[in-house]
mmCIF file of C-alpha atoms in Angstrom:
data_model
loop_
_atom_site.group_PDB
_atom_site.id
_atom_site.type_symbol
_atom_site.label_atom_id
_atom_site.label_comp_id
_atom_site.label_asym_id
_atom_site.label_seq_id
_atom_site.Cartn_x
_atom_site.Cartn_y
_atom_site.Cartn_z
ATOM 1 C CA MET A 1 -9.055 -72.307 -116.665
ATOM 2 C CA ARG A 2 -11.781 -70.022 -115.354
ATOM 3 C CA ASN A 3 -10.830 -70.986 -111.785
ATOM 4 C CA ILE A 4 -7.198 -70.100 -112.450
ATOM 5 C CA CYS A 5 -8.133 -66.653 -113.823
ATOM 6 C CA LEU A 6 -10.409 -65.946 -110.840
ATOM 7 C CA ALA A 7 -7.642 -66.872 -108.425
ATOM 8 C CA ALA A 8 -5.229 -64.596 -110.280
ATOM 9 C CA ILE A 9 -7.667 -61.690 -110.091
ATOM 10 C CA LEU A 10 -8.208 -62.186 -106.337
ATOM 11 C CA LEU A 11 -4.449 -62.383 -105.769
ATOM 12 C CA PHE A 12 -3.962 -59.119 -107.657
ATOM 13 C CA LEU A 13 -6.698 -57.335 -105.640
ATOM 14 C CA PHE A 14 -5.174 -58.544 -102.357
ATOM 15 C CA TRP A 15 -1.744 -57.232 -103.425
ATOM 16 C CA ALA A 16 -3.187 -53.838 -104.476
ATOM 17 C CA CYS A 17 -5.066 -53.459 -101.196
ATOM 18 C CA ASN A 18 -1.911 -54.071 -99.185
ATOM 19 C CA GLN A 19 -0.083 -51.501 -101.291
ATOM 20 C CA LYS A 20 -2.715 -48.828 -100.464
ATOM 21 C CA LYS A 21 -2.474 -49.606 -96.750
ATOM 22 C CA SER A 22 1.293 -49.258 -96.816
ATOM 23 C CA LEU A 23 1.023 -45.897 -98.590
ATOM 24 C CA LYS A 24 -1.358 -44.619 -95.936
ATOM 25 C CA THR A 25 0.782 -45.716 -93.008
ATOM 26 C CA ALA A 26 4.104 -44.572 -94.454
ATOM 27 C CA PRO A 27 3.922 -40.939 -93.140
ATOM 28 C CA GLU A 28 3.189 -42.219 -89.618
ATOM 29 C CA LEU A 29 6.426 -44.192 -89.664
ATOM 30 C CA LEU A 30 8.330 -40.888 -90.050
ATOM 31 C CA SER A 31 7.109 -39.499 -86.685
ATOM 32 C CA THR A 32 9.368 -39.726 -83.634
ATOM 33 C CA PRO A 33 8.298 -41.409 -80.379
ATOM 34 C CA GLU A 34 8.305 -37.980 -78.679
ATOM 35 C CA GLN A 35 5.886 -36.559 -81.216
ATOM 36 C CA GLU A 36 3.613 -39.513 -80.822
ATOM 37 C CA SER A 37 3.433 -39.129 -77.007
ATOM 38 C CA LEU A 38 3.031 -35.311 -76.940
ATOM 39 C CA SER A 39 -0.483 -34.300 -75.878
ATOM 40 C CA PRO A 40 -1.932 -30.939 -77.022
ATOM 41 C CA VAL A 41 -2.227 -29.722 -73.399
ATOM 42 C CA ASP A 42 -0.231 -31.061 -70.451
ATOM 43 C CA THR A 43 -2.022 -31.174 -67.113
ATOM 44 C CA VAL A 44 0.021 -30.966 -63.915
ATOM 45 C CA SER A 45 -1.623 -31.474 -60.524
ATOM 46 C CA GLU A 46 -0.171 -30.453 -57.164
ATOM 47 C CA THR A 47 -1.599 -30.679 -53.646
ATOM 48 C CA GLN A 48 -0.769 -28.445 -50.677
ATOM 49 C CA TYR A 49 1.106 -30.187 -47.888
ATOM 50 C CA LEU A 50 -0.712 -31.025 -44.655
ATOM 51 C CA TYR A 51 -0.784 -28.296 -41.999
ATOM 52 C CA THR A 52 0.293 -30.323 -38.988
ATOM 53 C CA GLU A 53 2.934 -28.125 -37.334
ATOM 54 C CA THR A 54 3.507 -24.549 -38.500
ATOM 55 C CA TYR A 55 -0.182 -23.754 -38.971
ATOM 56 C CA ASP A 56 -1.581 -26.428 -36.671
ATOM 57 C CA ARG A 57 -3.973 -24.166 -34.719
ATOM 58 C CA GLN A 58 -3.773 -20.411 -34.219
ATOM 59 C CA LYS A 59 -5.610 -18.540 -31.458
ATOM 60 C CA VAL A 60 -6.064 -14.783 -30.932
ATOM 61 C CA GLN A 61 -7.923 -12.747 -28.325
ATOM 62 C CA GLY A 62 -9.035 -9.141 -28.883
ATOM 63 C CA VAL A 63 -10.714 -6.494 -26.724
ATOM 64 C CA PHE A 64 -12.734 -3.432 -27.779
ATOM 65 C CA LYS A 65 -14.301 -0.862 -25.436
ATOM 66 C CA ALA A 66 -17.492 0.906 -26.517
ATOM 67 C CA GLY A 67 -18.632 3.278 -23.804
ATOM 68 C CA LYS A 68 -19.442 1.138 -20.757
ATOM 69 C CA ASP A 69 -19.422 -2.051 -22.820
ATOM 70 C CA VAL A 70 -16.384 -4.265 -23.189
ATOM 71 C CA PHE A 71 -16.418 -6.619 -26.176
ATOM 72 C CA LYS A 72 -14.040 -9.565 -26.315
ATOM 73 C CA ALA A 73 -13.523 -11.861 -29.280
ATOM 74 C CA PHE A 74 -11.763 -15.213 -29.089
ATOM 75 C CA THR A 75 -10.775 -16.444 -32.546
ATOM 76 C CA GLU A 76 -8.943 -19.491 -33.798
ATOM 77 C CA SER A 77 -8.195 -21.177 -37.109
ATOM 78 C CA PHE A 78 -7.055 -24.578 -38.319
ATOM 79 C CA SER A 79 -6.884 -26.485 -41.580
ATOM 80 C CA LEU A 80 -9.186 -29.340 -42.516
ATOM 81 C CA ASN A 81 -6.370 -30.803 -44.661
ATOM 82 C CA ASP A 82 -9.008 -32.030 -47.104
ATOM 83 C CA SER A 83 -7.684 -30.807 -50.510
ATOM 84 C CA SER A 84 -11.234 -29.807 -51.421
ATOM 85 C CA LEU A 85 -10.507 -26.509 -53.219
ATOM 86 C CA THR A 86 -8.919 -26.449 -56.670
ATOM 87 C CA VAL A 87 -7.251 -23.535 -58.456
ATOM 88 C CA THR A 88 -6.455 -23.790 -62.182
ATOM 89 C CA PHE A 89 -3.524 -21.915 -63.743
ATOM 90 C CA PRO A 90 -3.405 -22.045 -67.569
ATOM 91 C CA ASP A 91 -0.085 -21.440 -69.379
ATOM 92 C CA SER A 92 -0.009 -20.389 -73.024
ATOM 93 C CA ILE A 93 2.572 -19.604 -75.715
ATOM 94 C CA ASP A 94 1.647 -17.271 -78.576
ATOM 95 C CA GLY A 95 -1.969 -17.452 -77.516
ATOM 96 C CA LYS A 96 -2.027 -21.261 -77.587
ATOM 97 C CA LEU A 97 -2.784 -23.177 -74.408
ATOM 98 C CA THR A 98 0.192 -25.432 -73.643
ATOM 99 C CA ARG A 99 -0.209 -26.472 -70.010
ATOM 100 C CA VAL A 100 -2.768 -26.480 -67.232
ATOM 101 C CA LYS A 101 -1.615 -26.535 -63.623
ATOM 102 C CA LYS A 102 -4.179 -27.630 -61.050
ATOM 103 C CA LEU A 103 -3.401 -26.816 -57.424
ATOM 104 C CA LYS A 104 -5.502 -28.588 -54.824
ATOM 105 C CA CYS A 105 -5.849 -26.516 -51.654
ATOM 106 C CA HIS A 106 -7.220 -27.268 -48.203
ATOM 107 C CA ASN A 107 -10.287 -25.699 -46.674
ATOM 108 C CA HIS A 108 -9.902 -24.057 -43.242
ATOM 109 C CA VAL A 109 -12.136 -23.430 -40.237
ATOM 110 C CA TYR A 110 -12.277 -20.002 -38.542
ATOM 111 C CA LYS A 111 -14.024 -19.975 -35.162
ATOM 112 C CA ILE A 112 -15.278 -16.823 -33.408
ATOM 113 C CA ARG A 113 -16.661 -16.438 -29.896
ATOM 114 C CA LEU A 114 -17.827 -12.874 -29.143
ATOM 115 C CA THR A 115 -18.814 -11.658 -25.659
ATOM 116 C CA ARG A 116 -20.076 -8.349 -24.249
ATOM 117 C CA ASN A 117 -19.387 -7.704 -20.575
ATOM 118 C CA GLY A 118 -18.774 -11.418 -20.142
ATOM 119 C CA ASN A 119 -22.039 -12.510 -21.762
ATOM 120 C CA LEU A 120 -22.056 -14.493 -24.993
ATOM 121 C CA VAL A 121 -23.133 -12.459 -28.042
ATOM 122 C CA TYR A 122 -22.565 -15.181 -30.619
ATOM 123 C CA GLN A 123 -20.435 -18.207 -31.388
ATOM 124 C CA ARG A 124 -19.934 -19.023 -35.053
ATOM 125 C CA GLN A 125 -17.488 -20.629 -37.402
ATOM 126 C CA PHE A 126 -16.704 -19.891 -41.031
ATOM 127 C CA THR A 127 -14.613 -21.552 -43.723
ATOM 128 C CA LYS A 128 -12.813 -20.411 -46.856
ATOM 129 C CA ARG A 129 -15.945 -21.304 -48.789
ATOM 130 C CA ASP A 130 -17.924 -18.700 -46.828
ATOM 131 C CA PHE A 131 -15.388 -15.995 -47.688
ATOM 132 C CA LEU A 132 -15.164 -17.099 -51.326
ATOM 133 C CA LYS A 133 -18.875 -16.320 -51.770
ATOM 134 C CA PHE A 134 -17.830 -12.665 -51.743
ATOM 135 C CA GLY A 135 -15.043 -13.212 -54.323
ATOM 136 C CA ASP A 136 -11.360 -14.114 -54.167
ATOM 137 C CA ASP A 137 -8.693 -11.440 -53.694
ATOM 138 C CA GLY A 138 -6.178 -13.782 -55.323
ATOM 139 C CA PHE A 139 -5.046 -15.323 -52.041
ATOM 140 C CA ILE A 140 -8.061 -16.750 -50.193
ATOM 141 C CA THR A 141 -8.096 -20.166 -51.879
ATOM 142 C CA GLU A 142 -4.358 -20.793 -51.479
ATOM 143 C CA SER A 143 -3.908 -19.174 -48.058
ATOM 144 C CA ALA A 144 -2.615 -20.832 -44.920
ATOM 145 C CA PRO A 145 -4.759 -20.640 -41.763
ATOM 146 C CA HIS A 146 -4.439 -17.403 -39.771
ATOM 147 C CA ALA A 147 -6.836 -16.470 -36.997
ATOM 148 C CA PRO A 148 -9.023 -13.348 -37.542
ATOM 149 C CA THR A 149 -8.116 -10.222 -35.551
ATOM 150 C CA PHE A 150 -10.980 -8.432 -33.766
ATOM 151 C CA ARG A 151 -11.043 -4.673 -34.500
ATOM 152 C CA GLY A 152 -14.273 -3.305 -33.071
ATOM 153 C CA VAL A 153 -18.034 -2.885 -33.182
ATOM 154 C CA THR A 154 -19.790 -0.008 -34.946
ATOM 155 C CA ALA A 155 -22.735 1.896 -33.513
ATOM 156 C CA ASP A 156 -25.116 0.100 -35.891
ATOM 157 C CA GLY A 157 -23.869 -3.336 -34.830
ATOM 158 C CA ARG A 158 -21.234 -4.315 -37.376
ATOM 159 C CA VAL A 159 -18.522 -6.489 -35.847
ATOM 160 C CA LEU A 160 -15.185 -5.899 -37.613
ATOM 161 C CA PHE A 161 -12.269 -8.282 -38.092
ATOM 162 C CA ASP A 162 -9.019 -8.059 -40.033
ATOM 163 C CA MET A 163 -8.008 -11.190 -41.901
ATOM 164 C CA TRP A 164 -4.594 -12.036 -43.372
ATOM 165 C CA PHE A 165 -4.880 -14.436 -46.298
ATOM 166 C CA CYS A 166 -1.207 -15.292 -46.671
ATOM 167 C CA LEU A 167 0.451 -17.843 -48.942
ATOM 168 C CA PRO A 168 1.972 -20.774 -47.028
ATOM 169 C CA ASP A 169 5.515 -20.251 -45.697
ATOM 170 C CA SER A 170 5.538 -16.697 -47.016
ATOM 171 C CA ASP A 171 4.934 -13.070 -46.013
ATOM 172 C CA PHE A 172 3.150 -12.457 -49.318
ATOM 173 C CA GLY A 173 -0.616 -12.244 -49.241
ATOM 174 C CA GLY A 174 -3.706 -10.096 -49.050
ATOM 175 C CA ILE A 175 -5.172 -8.244 -46.091
ATOM 176 C CA SER A 176 -8.948 -8.124 -45.947
ATOM 177 C CA PHE A 177 -11.563 -7.158 -43.428
ATOM 178 C CA PHE A 178 -14.850 -8.876 -42.862
ATOM 179 C CA ALA A 179 -17.924 -7.797 -40.953
ATOM 180 C CA THR A 180 -20.690 -9.699 -39.216
ATOM 181 C CA ASN A 181 -23.847 -8.523 -37.494
ATOM 182 C CA LEU A 182 -24.471 -9.179 -33.796
ATOM 183 C CA GLN A 183 -26.141 -12.468 -34.708
ATOM 184 C CA GLY A 184 -22.936 -13.723 -36.356
ATOM 185 C CA ASP A 185 -24.122 -13.524 -39.970
ATOM 186 C CA LEU A 186 -21.356 -12.726 -42.463
ATOM 187 C CA LEU A 187 -22.150 -9.376 -44.128
ATOM 188 C CA GLN A 188 -19.122 -8.517 -46.262
ATOM 189 C CA VAL A 189 -15.515 -9.443 -47.057
ATOM 190 C CA GLU A 190 -13.274 -6.889 -48.770
ATOM 191 C CA SER A 191 -9.573 -6.841 -49.567
ATOM 192 C CA TYR A 192 -7.916 -3.495 -48.840
ATOM 193 C CA SER A 193 -4.163 -4.060 -48.800
ATOM 194 C CA GLY A 194 -1.390 -6.538 -49.385
ATOM 195 C CA THR A 195 1.996 -7.566 -48.070
ATOM 196 C CA GLY A 196 5.267 -8.035 -49.852
ATOM 197 C CA GLY A 197 6.018 -4.564 -51.209
ATOM 198 C CA THR A 198 3.080 -2.157 -51.255
ATOM 199 C CA GLY A 199 1.120 -2.925 -48.103
ATOM 200 C CA CYS A 200 -0.365 0.032 -46.251
ATOM 201 C CA ASP A 201 0.395 0.838 -42.622
ATOM 202 C CA GLY A 202 -3.041 0.480 -41.087
ATOM 203 C CA GLN A 203 -6.004 -1.650 -40.163
ATOM 204 C CA VAL A 204 -9.763 -1.445 -40.352
ATOM 205 C CA HIS A 205 -10.992 0.710 -37.436
ATOM 206 C CA THR A 206 -13.923 2.801 -36.259
ATOM 207 C CA SER A 207 -14.353 6.527 -35.737
ATOM 208 C CA PRO A 208 -14.409 7.678 -32.082
ATOM 209 C CA ASN A 209 -18.229 7.740 -32.079
ATOM 210 C CA ARG A 210 -18.301 4.409 -34.016
ATOM 211 C CA ARG A 211 -20.655 5.753 -36.687
ATOM 212 C CA TYR A 212 -18.049 5.198 -39.422
ATOM 213 C CA PHE A 213 -15.300 2.669 -40.071
ATOM 214 C CA LEU A 214 -12.219 3.008 -42.244
ATOM 215 C CA SER A 215 -9.787 0.895 -44.229
ATOM 216 C CA CYS A 216 -6.805 2.089 -46.269
ATOM 217 C CA GLU A 217 -9.062 2.466 -49.313
ATOM 218 C CA LYS A 218 -12.637 3.264 -48.264
ATOM 219 C CA LEU A 219 -14.736 5.006 -45.649
ATOM 220 C CA TYR A 220 -17.964 3.244 -44.650
ATOM 221 C CA GLY A 221 -20.896 4.894 -42.890
ATOM 222 C CA PRO A 222 -24.573 4.615 -41.991
ATOM 223 C CA ASN A 223 -27.178 3.449 -44.525
ATOM 224 C CA GLY A 224 -24.616 1.869 -46.838
ATOM 225 C CA TYR A 225 -22.515 5.036 -47.273
ATOM 226 C CA VAL A 226 -19.138 4.400 -48.961
ATOM 227 C CA PHE A 227 -16.463 6.954 -49.888
ATOM 228 C CA ALA A 228 -13.674 5.437 -52.013
ATOM 229 C CA PHE A 229 -10.632 7.679 -51.574
ATOM 230 C CA GLY A 230 -7.921 5.054 -52.081
ATOM 231 C CA LYS A 231 -5.337 4.950 -54.842
ATOM 232 C CA PRO A 232 -2.455 2.565 -55.600
ATOM 233 C CA ASP A 233 0.350 2.735 -53.017
ATOM 234 C CA MET A 234 -1.676 3.894 -50.051
ATOM 235 C CA VAL A 235 0.564 4.562 -47.057
ATOM 236 C CA THR A 236 -2.077 4.878 -44.330
ATOM 237 C CA ALA A 237 -5.497 6.262 -43.386
ATOM 238 C CA LYS A 238 -6.558 7.181 -39.850
ATOM 239 C CA PHE A 239 -9.454 8.934 -38.144
ATOM 240 C CA LEU A 240 -8.722 12.298 -36.545
ATOM 241 C CA THR A 241 -12.183 13.041 -35.156
ATOM 242 C CA ASP A 242 -15.748 11.770 -35.510
ATOM 243 C CA THR A 243 -16.047 13.654 -38.798
ATOM 244 C CA SER A 244 -12.515 13.816 -40.250
ATOM 245 C CA PHE A 245 -9.670 11.512 -41.235
ATOM 246 C CA VAL A 246 -6.227 11.724 -42.833
ATOM 247 C CA ALA A 247 -5.022 9.752 -45.866
ATOM 248 C CA LEU A 248 -1.361 9.534 -46.895
ATOM 249 C CA TYR A 249 -0.425 8.506 -50.446
ATOM 250 C CA ASN A 250 2.807 7.628 -52.247
ATOM 251 C CA TYR A 251 2.465 8.515 -55.912
ATOM 252 C CA VAL A 252 4.344 5.938 -57.996
ATOM 253 C CA THR A 253 4.249 5.388 -61.769
ATOM 254 C CA ARG A 254 5.408 2.000 -63.047
ATOM 255 C CA GLN A 255 6.452 1.262 -66.632
ATOM 256 C CA TYR A 256 7.820 -1.881 -68.215
ATOM 257 C CA ASN A 257 11.123 -1.510 -70.071
ATOM 258 C CA LYS A 258 11.035 -4.062 -72.906
ATOM 259 C CA GLU A 259 14.722 -3.690 -73.758
ATOM 260 C CA GLU A 260 15.889 -4.281 -70.184
ATOM 261 C CA ALA A 261 12.967 -6.621 -69.385
ATOM 262 C CA THR A 262 12.468 -4.848 -66.060
ATOM 263 C CA TRP A 263 9.889 -2.652 -64.374
ATOM 264 C CA GLU A 264 10.885 0.971 -63.773
ATOM 265 C CA GLU A 265 9.396 3.207 -61.088
ATOM 266 C CA THR A 266 9.045 6.996 -61.076
ATOM 267 C CA TYR A 267 8.190 8.796 -57.837
ATOM 268 C CA ASP A 268 6.289 12.062 -57.617
ATOM 269 C CA ASP A 269 7.846 13.921 -54.680
ATOM 270 C CA LYS A 270 6.246 17.317 -55.367
ATOM 271 C CA SER A 271 2.459 16.870 -55.368
ATOM 272 C CA ASN A 272 0.432 17.108 -52.165
ATOM 273 C CA ASN A 273 0.133 13.571 -50.826
ATOM 274 C CA LEU A 274 -1.252 14.123 -47.327
ATOM 275 C CA LEU A 275 -4.964 14.944 -47.450
ATOM 276 C CA VAL A 276 -7.352 15.644 -44.591
ATOM 277 C CA TYR A 277 -10.942 14.700 -45.495
ATOM 278 C CA HIS A 278 -14.334 15.381 -44.010
ATOM 279 C CA VAL A 279 -16.410 12.205 -43.852
ATOM 280 C CA ASN A 280 -18.657 13.694 -46.562
ATOM 281 C CA GLY A 281 -15.683 13.531 -48.973
ATOM 282 C CA LYS A 282 -14.688 17.203 -48.878
ATOM 283 C CA VAL A 283 -10.938 17.910 -48.736
ATOM 284 C CA LEU A 284 -10.201 20.044 -45.681
ATOM 285 C CA ALA A 285 -6.425 20.432 -46.172
ATOM 286 C CA LYS A 286 -3.541 19.303 -48.417
ATOM 287 C CA TYR A 287 0.162 19.013 -47.649
ATOM 288 C CA ARG A 288 3.364 17.566 -49.030
ATOM 289 C CA PHE A 289 4.970 15.048 -46.681
ATOM 290 C CA ASN A 290 8.104 13.109 -47.642
ATOM 291 C CA GLY A 291 8.665 11.235 -44.397
ATOM 292 C CA ILE A 292 7.557 7.844 -45.742
ATOM 293 C CA THR A 293 9.438 4.664 -44.876
ATOM 294 C CA HIS A 294 9.187 1.847 -47.413
ATOM 295 C CA GLU A 295 11.609 -0.967 -46.651
ATOM 296 C CA LEU A 296 9.175 -3.752 -47.516
ATOM 297 C CA ASP A 297 5.663 -2.474 -46.856
ATOM 298 C CA TYR A 298 4.854 1.113 -45.898
ATOM 299 C CA THR A 299 5.509 2.577 -42.469
ATOM 300 C CA SER A 300 3.999 5.956 -41.607
ATOM 301 C CA ASN A 301 5.810 8.119 -39.081
ATOM 302 C CA LEU A 302 2.652 9.741 -37.766
ATOM 303 C CA GLU A 303 0.599 9.677 -34.585
ATOM 304 C CA VAL A 304 -2.968 10.835 -33.934
ATOM 305 C CA LEU A 305 -2.978 12.511 -30.524
ATOM 306 C CA PRO A 306 -6.563 13.116 -29.297
ATOM 307 C CA GLY A 307 -5.311 14.568 -26.001
ATOM 308 C CA LEU A 308 -3.455 17.293 -27.869
ATOM 309 C CA GLY A 309 -6.059 17.581 -30.616
ATOM 310 C CA ALA A 310 -3.351 17.221 -33.248
ATOM 311 C CA LEU A 311 -1.807 14.988 -35.867
ATOM 312 C CA VAL A 312 1.989 14.777 -35.499
ATOM 313 C CA LEU A 313 4.330 13.537 -38.245
ATOM 314 C CA VAL A 314 8.112 13.071 -38.351
ATOM 315 C CA ASP A 315 10.159 13.581 -41.512
ATOM 316 C CA GLY A 316 13.332 11.704 -40.631
ATOM 317 C CA GLU A 317 15.286 12.799 -43.701
ATOM 318 C CA LYS A 318 14.642 16.525 -43.161
ATOM 319 C CA GLN A 319 14.678 16.193 -39.347
ATOM 320 C CA GLU A 320 11.311 17.983 -39.186
ATOM 321 C CA ILE A 321 8.216 17.642 -37.017
ATOM 322 C CA HIS A 322 4.849 18.458 -38.629
ATOM 323 C CA GLN A 323 1.897 19.305 -36.378
ATOM 324 C CA ILE A 324 -1.655 19.595 -37.796
ATOM 325 C CA PRO A 325 -4.465 20.652 -35.427
ATOM 326 C CA PHE A 326 -7.780 18.814 -35.688
ATOM 327 C CA ALA A 327 -9.825 22.012 -35.311
ATOM 328 C CA LYS A 328 -7.986 23.899 -38.079
ATOM 329 C CA PRO A 329 -6.223 21.326 -40.280
ATOM 330 C CA GLN A 330 -5.306 23.977 -42.868
ATOM 331 C CA GLU A 331 -3.056 25.723 -40.290
ATOM 332 C CA SER A 332 -0.078 23.421 -39.747
ATOM 333 C CA THR A 333 3.292 24.110 -38.157
ATOM 334 C CA VAL A 334 6.705 22.663 -39.020
ATOM 335 C CA VAL A 335 9.541 22.609 -36.491
ATOM 336 C CA ARG A 336 13.083 21.450 -37.128
ATOM 337 C CA LEU A 337 14.439 19.019 -34.586
ATOM 338 C CA GLY A 338 17.449 21.278 -33.961
ATOM 339 C CA GLN A 339 15.119 24.021 -32.701
ATOM 340 C CA LEU A 340 13.913 21.859 -29.822
ATOM 341 C CA ARG A 341 15.487 21.146 -26.468
ATOM 342 C CA GLN A 342 17.181 17.738 -26.467
ATOM 343 C CA LEU A 343 16.832 15.849 -23.198
ATOM 344 C CA THR A 344 19.790 13.770 -22.040
ATOM 345 C CA GLN A 345 17.691 11.525 -19.855
ATOM 346 C CA ARG A 346 14.154 10.304 -20.343
ATOM 347 C CA GLY A 347 11.662 10.924 -17.570
ATOM 348 C CA LYS A 348 13.206 14.064 -16.083
ATOM 349 C CA THR A 349 10.982 16.742 -17.615
ATOM 350 C CA PRO A 350 9.584 20.035 -16.334
ATOM 351 C CA PRO A 351 6.107 19.840 -14.706
ATOM 352 C CA GLY A 352 3.233 19.667 -17.181
ATOM 353 C CA TRP A 353 5.216 18.204 -20.065
ATOM 354 C CA GLN A 354 3.512 15.353 -21.911
ATOM 355 C CA GLU A 355 5.519 12.540 -23.481
ATOM 356 C CA VAL A 356 4.571 11.008 -26.842
ATOM 357 C CA SER A 357 6.391 8.040 -28.400
ATOM 358 C CA MET A 358 6.947 8.328 -32.180
ATOM 359 C CA GLY A 359 8.559 4.915 -32.599
ATOM 360 C CA HIS A 360 11.778 4.578 -34.597
ATOM 361 C CA SER A 361 11.114 7.602 -36.792
ATOM 362 C CA LEU A 362 14.787 8.638 -36.789
ATOM 363 C CA GLY A 363 16.348 5.190 -36.732
ATOM 364 C CA GLU A 364 16.262 5.304 -32.938
ATOM 365 C CA GLU A 365 13.247 5.430 -30.644
ATOM 366 C CA LEU A 366 12.004 9.017 -30.574
ATOM 367 C CA PHE A 367 10.025 10.650 -27.761
ATOM 368 C CA LEU A 368 8.490 14.098 -28.192
ATOM 369 C CA TYR A 369 7.485 16.377 -25.312
ATOM 370 C CA PHE A 370 4.664 18.886 -25.399
ATOM 371 C CA ALA A 371 3.966 21.746 -22.988
ATOM 372 C CA ALA A 372 0.218 22.368 -23.336
ATOM 373 C CA ASP A 373 -0.141 22.116 -27.134
ATOM 374 C CA SER A 374 3.369 23.381 -27.966
ATOM 375 C CA LEU A 375 6.212 21.076 -28.968
ATOM 376 C CA SER A 376 9.071 21.783 -26.562
ATOM 377 C CA GLY A 377 11.627 18.971 -26.513
ATOM 378 C CA TYR A 378 12.673 15.473 -27.548
ATOM 379 C CA PHE A 379 14.677 12.472 -26.419
ATOM 380 C CA LEU A 380 16.365 9.774 -28.539
ATOM 381 C CA LYS A 381 16.668 6.374 -26.919
ATOM 382 C CA LYS A 382 19.607 4.538 -28.428
ATOM 383 C CA GLY A 383 19.973 0.819 -28.743
#
């Protein structure tokens, strides 16, 4: 009898235990297969395609004259196709991380061979990793290989190159310059413009005496001197003399319209936007200039003319020519195109006239003619 009671008790305990297990697992049976497979954060990995054709190997040659010295730089670039660099892009909804995208990018090699009067100065090669030590402008890691462009050598021995870090199969990217010393050591890498909408019309370049060098945002000089004059939507910056340069701005205010879900732009077309600076940062002159072309990136209809000692600008909309003398930049002159003699044939000019090409400032190729330092005529080349 005791054995029967013990068996009954054990049977009851076994039944009760199974009942508790079924109660615990019941809520899990209500979940859908999709809910069961959903992970808190999805991870998506992509790898750049191999650069075997379009960006197989790029080569560029540049020349820079410094007094009696002639510097030549031979540069080339190619991809290692190694997928060794990874960029992570997190996506979130309402502050909660929902997805992580990992893009694996290739490292590239950039070779430089610099000569002076035919003699080797240095031969070096860099990679994306070398540039990334100075920070990423948002494009370096993902960029396709483009060969550096040689821009000059400063008096204190900085060798300057422009570098386009462009996204693959695109015209969208960042423009940077980098500098080495005459031993080939990398000294700095700085982004100063972009492409795809707000890129400036310029390049890194030296002053005539090579003591200073200039980008669209900053002036650099001896002993680490830096003058940051740049603002958003820089049009261009160019040296006028050893001690002065011009900077052209486009003042744009951007606001996001929540109702329309679009960005709106407001342009300031009244304030002085053309400034002439001394290299010490002092403003020498201010003007309003509206002749800015902005189809994709900026195009500046201006030319620095050392032979005439003047800066010349063309306002295509107003059909005006602005002339600013280097010696007295605060004393400019404005001439309407209709006041000038129009030539019917290029090349047949009175003795002493000097021809200056202003590019397609008026939709057609424009040539201006100066007698001494006075603007006297023009010719429009159609087609």
